[in-house]
mmCIF file of C-alpha atoms and ligand atoms in Angstrom:
data_model
loop_
_atom_site.group_PDB
_atom_site.id
_atom_site.type_symbol
_atom_site.label_atom_id
_atom_site.label_comp_id
_atom_site.label_asym_id
_atom_site.label_seq_id
_atom_site.Cartn_x
_atom_site.Cartn_y
_atom_site.Cartn_z
ATOM 1 C CA MET U 270 172.660 121.370 73.777
ATOM 2 C CA ARG U 271 173.412 124.006 71.139
ATOM 3 C CA ARG U 272 176.945 125.365 71.041
ATOM 4 C CA PRO U 273 176.837 129.145 70.606
ATOM 5 C CA ILE U 274 178.525 130.784 67.642
ATOM 6 C CA VAL U 275 179.619 134.377 67.132
ATOM 7 C CA ILE U 276 180.342 135.494 63.573
ATOM 8 C CA GLY U 277 181.944 138.737 62.448
ATOM 9 C CA ASN U 278 180.556 140.360 59.300
ATOM 10 C CA TRP U 279 183.204 142.754 58.069
ATOM 11 C CA LYS U 280 181.009 144.023 55.216
ATOM 12 C CA MET U 281 182.985 146.131 52.705
ATOM 13 C CA ASN U 282 185.657 147.324 55.109
ATOM 14 C CA GLY U 283 189.406 147.136 55.450
ATOM 15 C CA SER U 284 192.488 146.712 53.301
ATOM 16 C CA LEU U 285 194.649 143.646 52.796
ATOM 17 C CA GLU U 286 196.999 144.908 55.484
ATOM 18 C CA SER U 287 194.310 145.813 58.037
ATOM 19 C CA SER U 288 192.603 142.455 57.391
ATOM 20 C CA ARG U 289 195.858 140.642 58.082
ATOM 21 C CA GLN U 290 196.337 142.491 61.337
ATOM 22 C CA LEU U 291 192.765 141.920 62.430
ATOM 23 C CA VAL U 292 192.752 138.151 61.799
ATOM 24 C CA LEU U 293 196.186 137.690 63.298
ATOM 25 C CA ALA U 294 194.984 139.415 66.466
ATOM 26 C CA ILE U 295 191.758 137.390 66.495
ATOM 27 C CA GLY U 296 193.556 134.092 65.759
ATOM 28 C CA GLU U 297 196.153 134.741 68.446
ATOM 29 C CA LYS U 298 193.676 135.652 71.162
ATOM 30 C CA ALA U 299 191.010 133.111 70.243
ATOM 31 C CA VAL U 300 193.001 130.174 71.592
ATOM 32 C CA ASP U 301 190.862 130.050 74.727
ATOM 33 C CA ASP U 302 187.732 128.071 74.147
ATOM 34 C CA CYS U 303 185.326 130.343 75.941
ATOM 35 C CA GLY U 304 182.417 128.140 74.941
ATOM 36 C CA ALA U 305 181.547 129.590 71.552
ATOM 37 C CA ASP U 306 182.452 128.815 67.979
ATOM 38 C CA ILE U 307 183.895 131.836 66.195
ATOM 39 C CA GLY U 308 183.770 132.841 62.542
ATOM 40 C CA VAL U 309 184.656 135.799 60.327
ATOM 41 C CA CYS U 310 182.852 136.588 57.058
ATOM 42 C CA VAL U 311 185.179 138.734 55.032
ATOM 43 C CA PRO U 312 185.134 140.403 51.587
ATOM 44 C CA PHE U 313 185.663 137.864 48.784
ATOM 45 C CA VAL U 314 189.111 139.117 47.795
ATOM 46 C CA PHE U 315 190.495 138.722 51.325
ATOM 47 C CA ILE U 316 189.294 135.119 51.696
ATOM 48 C CA PRO U 317 192.503 133.387 50.467
ATOM 49 C CA GLU U 318 194.755 135.452 52.743
ATOM 50 C CA VAL U 319 192.460 135.251 55.766
ATOM 51 C CA SER U 320 192.049 131.484 55.298
ATOM 52 C CA SER U 321 195.754 130.901 55.147
ATOM 53 C CA LEU U 322 196.450 133.093 58.186
ATOM 54 C CA LEU U 323 193.763 131.290 60.182
ATOM 55 C CA ASP U 324 194.818 127.831 59.048
ATOM 56 C CA GLY U 325 195.074 125.643 62.142
ATOM 57 C CA SER U 326 193.221 128.147 64.346
ATOM 58 C CA ARG U 327 189.711 127.513 65.594
ATOM 59 C CA VAL U 328 188.309 130.549 63.801
ATOM 60 C CA LEU U 329 186.062 129.674 60.852
ATOM 61 C CA VAL U 330 186.177 131.643 57.613
ATOM 62 C CA GLY U 331 183.139 132.644 55.605
ATOM 63 C CA SER U 332 181.940 134.762 52.695
ATOM 64 C CA GLN U 333 179.246 137.427 52.720
ATOM 65 C CA ASN U 334 177.319 135.948 49.819
ATOM 66 C CA VAL U 335 177.389 132.971 47.443
ATOM 67 C CA ALA U 336 176.210 132.446 43.855
ATOM 68 C CA ASP U 337 172.767 131.016 43.185
ATOM 69 C CA ARG U 338 174.189 128.750 40.424
ATOM 70 C CA PRO U 339 176.991 126.211 40.435
ATOM 71 C CA ALA U 340 179.071 127.629 37.546
ATOM 72 C CA GLY U 341 178.821 129.363 34.188
ATOM 73 C CA ALA U 342 178.136 132.733 32.626
ATOM 74 C CA TYR U 343 177.146 134.640 35.788
ATOM 75 C CA THR U 344 179.394 137.690 35.779
ATOM 76 C CA GLY U 345 180.221 139.020 39.206
ATOM 77 C CA GLU U 346 179.182 135.917 41.150
ATOM 78 C CA VAL U 347 181.358 133.560 43.205
ATOM 79 C CA SER U 348 180.311 129.926 43.480
ATOM 80 C CA ALA U 349 180.032 127.798 46.590
ATOM 81 C CA GLN U 350 182.648 125.443 45.174
ATOM 82 C CA MET U 351 185.139 128.299 44.720
ATOM 83 C CA LEU U 352 184.540 129.428 48.280
ATOM 84 C CA LYS U 353 185.129 125.909 49.581
ATOM 85 C CA GLU U 354 188.346 125.673 47.599
ATOM 86 C CA PHE U 355 189.664 128.736 49.437
ATOM 87 C CA GLY U 356 188.830 127.525 52.909
ATOM 88 C CA CYS U 357 185.353 128.912 53.575
ATOM 89 C CA THR U 358 183.034 126.931 55.769
ATOM 90 C CA LEU U 359 180.382 129.644 56.280
ATOM 91 C CA ALA U 360 178.454 131.797 53.789
ATOM 92 C CA ILE U 361 176.082 134.596 54.727
ATOM 93 C CA VAL U 362 172.966 134.603 52.545
ATOM 94 C CA GLY U 363 170.120 137.092 52.464
ATOM 95 C CA HIS U 364 171.739 139.841 54.496
ATOM 96 C CA SER U 365 169.323 142.771 54.653
ATOM 97 C CA GLU U 366 171.818 144.984 52.844
ATOM 98 C CA ARG U 367 171.731 142.533 49.916
ATOM 99 C CA ARG U 368 167.942 142.405 50.062
ATOM 100 C CA ALA U 369 167.384 146.163 50.381
ATOM 101 C CA LEU U 370 170.257 147.697 48.392
ATOM 102 C CA TYR U 371 170.698 145.033 45.702
ATOM 103 C CA GLY U 372 167.133 143.829 45.324
ATOM 104 C CA GLU U 373 167.692 140.216 46.370
ATOM 105 C CA SER U 374 164.305 138.517 46.618
ATOM 106 C CA ASN U 375 163.314 135.685 48.946
ATOM 107 C CA GLU U 376 163.467 133.354 45.934
ATOM 108 C CA LEU U 377 167.008 134.400 44.978
ATOM 109 C CA VAL U 378 168.171 134.072 48.574
ATOM 110 C CA ALA U 379 166.635 130.606 48.699
ATOM 111 C CA GLU U 380 168.636 129.590 45.585
ATOM 112 C CA ARG U 381 171.831 130.933 47.130
ATOM 113 C CA PHE U 382 171.054 128.969 50.270
ATOM 114 C CA ARG U 383 170.488 125.827 48.217
ATOM 115 C CA GLN U 384 173.859 126.182 46.487
ATOM 116 C CA ALA U 385 175.680 126.690 49.790
ATOM 117 C CA VAL U 386 174.117 123.614 51.383
ATOM 118 C CA GLY U 387 174.709 121.565 48.224
ATOM 119 C CA GLU U 388 178.439 122.224 48.435
ATOM 120 C CA GLY U 389 178.645 121.604 52.172
ATOM 121 C CA LEU U 390 179.013 125.242 53.218
ATOM 122 C CA VAL U 391 177.077 126.308 56.302
ATOM 123 C CA PRO U 392 174.752 129.117 55.246
ATOM 124 C CA VAL U 393 174.073 131.904 57.701
ATOM 125 C CA LEU U 394 170.551 132.786 56.593
ATOM 126 C CA CYS U 395 169.640 136.340 57.574
ATOM 127 C CA VAL U 396 166.022 137.256 58.210
ATOM 128 C CA GLY U 397 164.463 140.336 59.750
ATOM 129 C CA GLU U 398 161.885 143.093 59.419
ATOM 130 C CA THR U 399 162.236 146.829 58.784
ATOM 131 C CA LEU U 400 161.017 149.389 61.317
ATOM 132 C CA ASP U 401 157.997 150.115 59.143
ATOM 133 C CA GLN U 402 157.080 146.462 58.965
ATOM 134 C CA ARG U 403 157.442 146.104 62.751
ATOM 135 C CA GLN U 404 155.274 149.146 63.392
ATOM 136 C CA GLN U 405 152.624 147.757 61.082
ATOM 137 C CA GLY U 406 152.618 144.489 63.038
ATOM 138 C CA LYS U 407 154.052 142.562 60.100
ATOM 139 C CA THR U 408 157.210 141.174 61.727
ATOM 140 C CA PHE U 409 156.087 137.556 61.758
ATOM 141 C CA ASP U 410 154.651 137.705 58.218
ATOM 142 C CA ILE U 411 158.020 138.901 56.943
ATOM 143 C CA ILE U 412 159.917 136.214 58.852
ATOM 144 C CA ASN U 413 157.499 133.560 57.558
ATOM 145 C CA ALA U 414 158.012 134.609 53.939
ATOM 146 C CA GLN U 415 161.815 134.752 54.285
ATOM 147 C CA LEU U 416 162.018 131.401 56.055
ATOM 148 C CA ASP U 417 159.406 129.563 54.025
ATOM 149 C CA ALA U 418 161.066 130.447 50.695
ATOM 150 C CA VAL U 419 164.134 128.546 51.897
ATOM 151 C CA LEU U 420 162.198 125.662 53.434
ATOM 152 C CA ASP U 421 160.104 125.248 50.296
ATOM 153 C CA THR U 422 163.101 125.390 47.950
ATOM 154 C CA SER U 423 165.536 123.183 49.851
ATOM 155 C CA GLY U 424 163.271 121.145 52.134
ATOM 156 C CA THR U 425 163.209 121.193 55.919
ATOM 157 C CA GLU U 426 166.103 118.721 56.214
ATOM 158 C CA ALA U 427 168.386 121.305 54.574
ATOM 159 C CA LEU U 428 168.140 123.326 57.794
ATOM 160 C CA ASP U 429 170.040 120.640 59.646
ATOM 161 C CA GLY U 430 173.292 122.249 60.789
ATOM 162 C CA VAL U 431 172.732 125.675 59.240
ATOM 163 C CA ILE U 432 172.617 128.987 61.090
ATOM 164 C CA VAL U 433 169.756 131.470 61.022
ATOM 165 C CA ALA U 434 170.512 135.080 61.930
ATOM 166 C CA TYR U 435 167.653 137.243 63.125
ATOM 167 C CA GLU U 436 168.648 140.783 62.252
ATOM 168 C CA PRO U 437 165.950 143.435 62.658
ATOM 169 C CA VAL U 438 166.855 145.875 59.890
ATOM 170 C CA TRP U 439 166.224 148.858 62.164
ATOM 171 C CA ALA U 440 168.889 147.627 64.585
ATOM 172 C CA ILE U 441 171.671 147.142 62.023
ATOM 173 C CA GLY U 442 174.423 149.722 62.305
ATOM 174 C CA SER U 443 171.987 152.059 64.037
ATOM 175 C CA GLY U 444 173.078 151.645 67.643
ATOM 176 C CA MET U 445 169.427 150.704 68.330
ATOM 177 C CA THR U 446 169.648 147.137 69.613
ATOM 178 C CA ALA U 447 166.482 145.100 69.974
ATOM 179 C CA THR U 448 165.690 144.506 73.636
ATOM 180 C CA ASP U 449 166.486 141.050 74.933
ATOM 181 C CA GLU U 450 162.750 140.312 75.022
ATOM 182 C CA GLN U 451 162.090 141.586 71.497
ATOM 183 C CA ALA U 452 164.915 139.450 70.134
ATOM 184 C CA GLN U 453 163.951 136.379 72.169
ATOM 185 C CA GLU U 454 160.348 136.636 70.977
ATOM 186 C CA VAL U 455 161.360 136.416 67.317
ATOM 187 C CA HIS U 456 164.008 133.748 67.909
ATOM 188 C CA GLN U 457 161.444 131.599 69.659
ATOM 189 C CA TYR U 458 159.005 132.238 66.849
ATOM 190 C CA ILE U 459 161.561 131.078 64.255
ATOM 191 C CA ARG U 460 162.349 127.933 66.242
ATOM 192 C CA ASN U 461 158.654 127.130 66.617
ATOM 193 C CA ARG U 462 158.050 127.639 62.923
ATOM 194 C CA VAL U 463 160.812 125.166 62.071
ATOM 195 C CA ALA U 464 159.554 122.827 64.813
ATOM 196 C CA GLY U 465 156.216 122.781 63.014
ATOM 197 C CA ARG U 466 158.053 120.884 60.270
ATOM 198 C CA ASN U 467 160.738 119.023 62.205
ATOM 199 C CA GLN U 468 161.232 119.219 65.965
ATOM 200 C CA THR U 469 164.676 117.621 66.051
ATOM 201 C CA ILE U 470 166.092 120.076 63.529
ATOM 202 C CA ALA U 471 164.440 122.990 65.326
ATOM 203 C CA ARG U 472 165.925 122.008 68.681
ATOM 204 C CA ALA U 473 169.433 121.806 67.209
ATOM 205 C CA LEU U 474 169.128 124.938 65.012
ATOM 206 C CA ARG U 475 171.463 127.752 65.971
ATOM 207 C CA ILE U 476 169.664 131.086 65.754
ATOM 208 C CA VAL U 477 171.946 134.065 66.276
ATOM 209 C CA TYR U 478 171.021 137.708 66.796
ATOM 210 C CA GLY U 479 172.475 140.602 64.802
ATOM 211 C CA GLY U 480 171.992 144.354 65.062
ATOM 212 C CA SER U 481 174.263 146.660 67.053
ATOM 213 C CA VAL U 482 175.648 143.922 69.303
ATOM 214 C CA LYS U 483 178.441 145.429 71.409
ATOM 215 C CA PRO U 484 180.574 144.172 74.300
ATOM 216 C CA ASP U 485 178.202 145.833 76.781
ATOM 217 C CA ASN U 486 174.929 144.316 75.535
ATOM 218 C CA ALA U 487 176.087 140.912 74.248
ATOM 219 C CA ALA U 488 175.902 138.932 77.487
ATOM 220 C CA ARG U 489 172.268 139.830 78.156
ATOM 221 C CA LEU U 490 171.170 139.033 74.625
ATOM 222 C CA PHE U 491 173.100 135.757 74.568
ATOM 223 C CA SER U 492 171.598 134.673 77.884
ATOM 224 C CA MET U 493 168.127 134.461 76.343
ATOM 225 C CA PRO U 494 167.003 130.849 75.856
ATOM 226 C CA ASP U 495 166.646 130.917 72.054
ATOM 227 C CA ILE U 496 169.588 133.204 71.242
ATOM 228 C CA ASP U 497 172.590 131.081 70.321
ATOM 229 C CA GLY U 498 175.169 133.763 69.624
ATOM 230 C CA GLY U 499 175.503 136.734 67.302
ATOM 231 C CA LEU U 500 176.261 138.128 63.871
ATOM 232 C CA ILE U 501 178.419 141.155 64.525
ATOM 233 C CA GLY U 502 179.036 144.016 62.098
ATOM 234 C CA GLY U 503 180.737 147.166 63.367
ATOM 235 C CA ALA U 504 182.064 145.659 66.585
ATOM 236 C CA SER U 505 183.784 142.831 64.685
ATOM 237 C CA LEU U 506 186.255 145.227 63.075
ATOM 238 C CA GLU U 507 188.292 145.487 66.239
ATOM 239 C CA ALA U 508 189.810 142.331 67.729
ATOM 240 C CA ASP U 509 189.274 143.146 71.400
ATOM 241 C CA SER U 510 185.628 144.139 71.096
ATOM 242 C CA PHE U 511 184.895 141.161 68.831
ATOM 243 C CA LEU U 512 186.542 138.665 71.170
ATOM 244 C CA SER U 513 184.893 140.189 74.177
ATOM 245 C CA ILE U 514 181.540 139.604 72.448
ATOM 246 C CA CYS U 515 182.585 136.050 71.531
ATOM 247 C CA CYS U 516 183.268 135.304 75.181
ATOM 248 C CA SER U 517 179.981 136.825 76.365
ATOM 249 C CA VAL U 518 178.138 133.600 75.665
HETATM 250 P P1 LIG P 722 175.987 145.807 63.172
HETATM 251 O O1 LIG P 722 175.757 144.885 61.868
HETATM 252 O O2 LIG P 722 176.536 144.909 64.257
HETATM 253 O O3 LIG P 722 177.007 146.843 62.717
HETATM 254 O O4 LIG P 722 174.682 146.409 63.535
HETATM 255 C C1 LIG P 722 175.206 143.591 61.974
HETATM 256 C C2 LIG P 722 175.041 143.000 60.605
HETATM 257 O O5 LIG P 722 174.652 143.711 59.677
HETATM 258 O O6 LIG P 722 175.288 141.795 60.385
#
């Protein structure tokens, strides 16, 4: 049985003070185990403070990216080891904003994934198609390329214990959520693709949905058989809406 997980992705939002208030509210109210694991992926600079405020709580801390190399002359990057040292257990890799706005290729994302796994972080590997790609019937080709780059670089066994987030690009921040059926179809496809290589890993793999998840649509999405929780952007910036989504599993 897969335990659901709901992860907040704060993106580039908030101040030190607003981050403190948000995690204190989340940490305080997340004492109830409503059946889901909970995580927050925060801007790099807030990680030390957020980690220390959440120390001893059940809320996991994560980054929104991770370097594709272990250490060295890579200006602007933050290594998996550094993230671990400051209390991260999760690391988003391949978010569509990184892919589209910062040109991150499938190969680069696969290297980032490899570094995260190598250091014992749990990568949250984001995959998903644009509206154009969906309309051209290319959704599964895109998912295959995004997934296979990681499988080919790190090997199928590296997917043991990681999280895959299906985030249709057209649903992110747009208020246009995928229907439960649209999301389920792709989640099932991802699981089957992994099952083609290793059934045990595929059965245990947590595949979460992201893209305009809100308190009023979360329960229906999360009730689908292959949807194991969510990656939440906008609605994770407010403690009550985030926790209401967490407890919609
Ligand atoms: P959204 O973002 O919930 O604001 O659509 C999701 C994401 O980008 O991870």
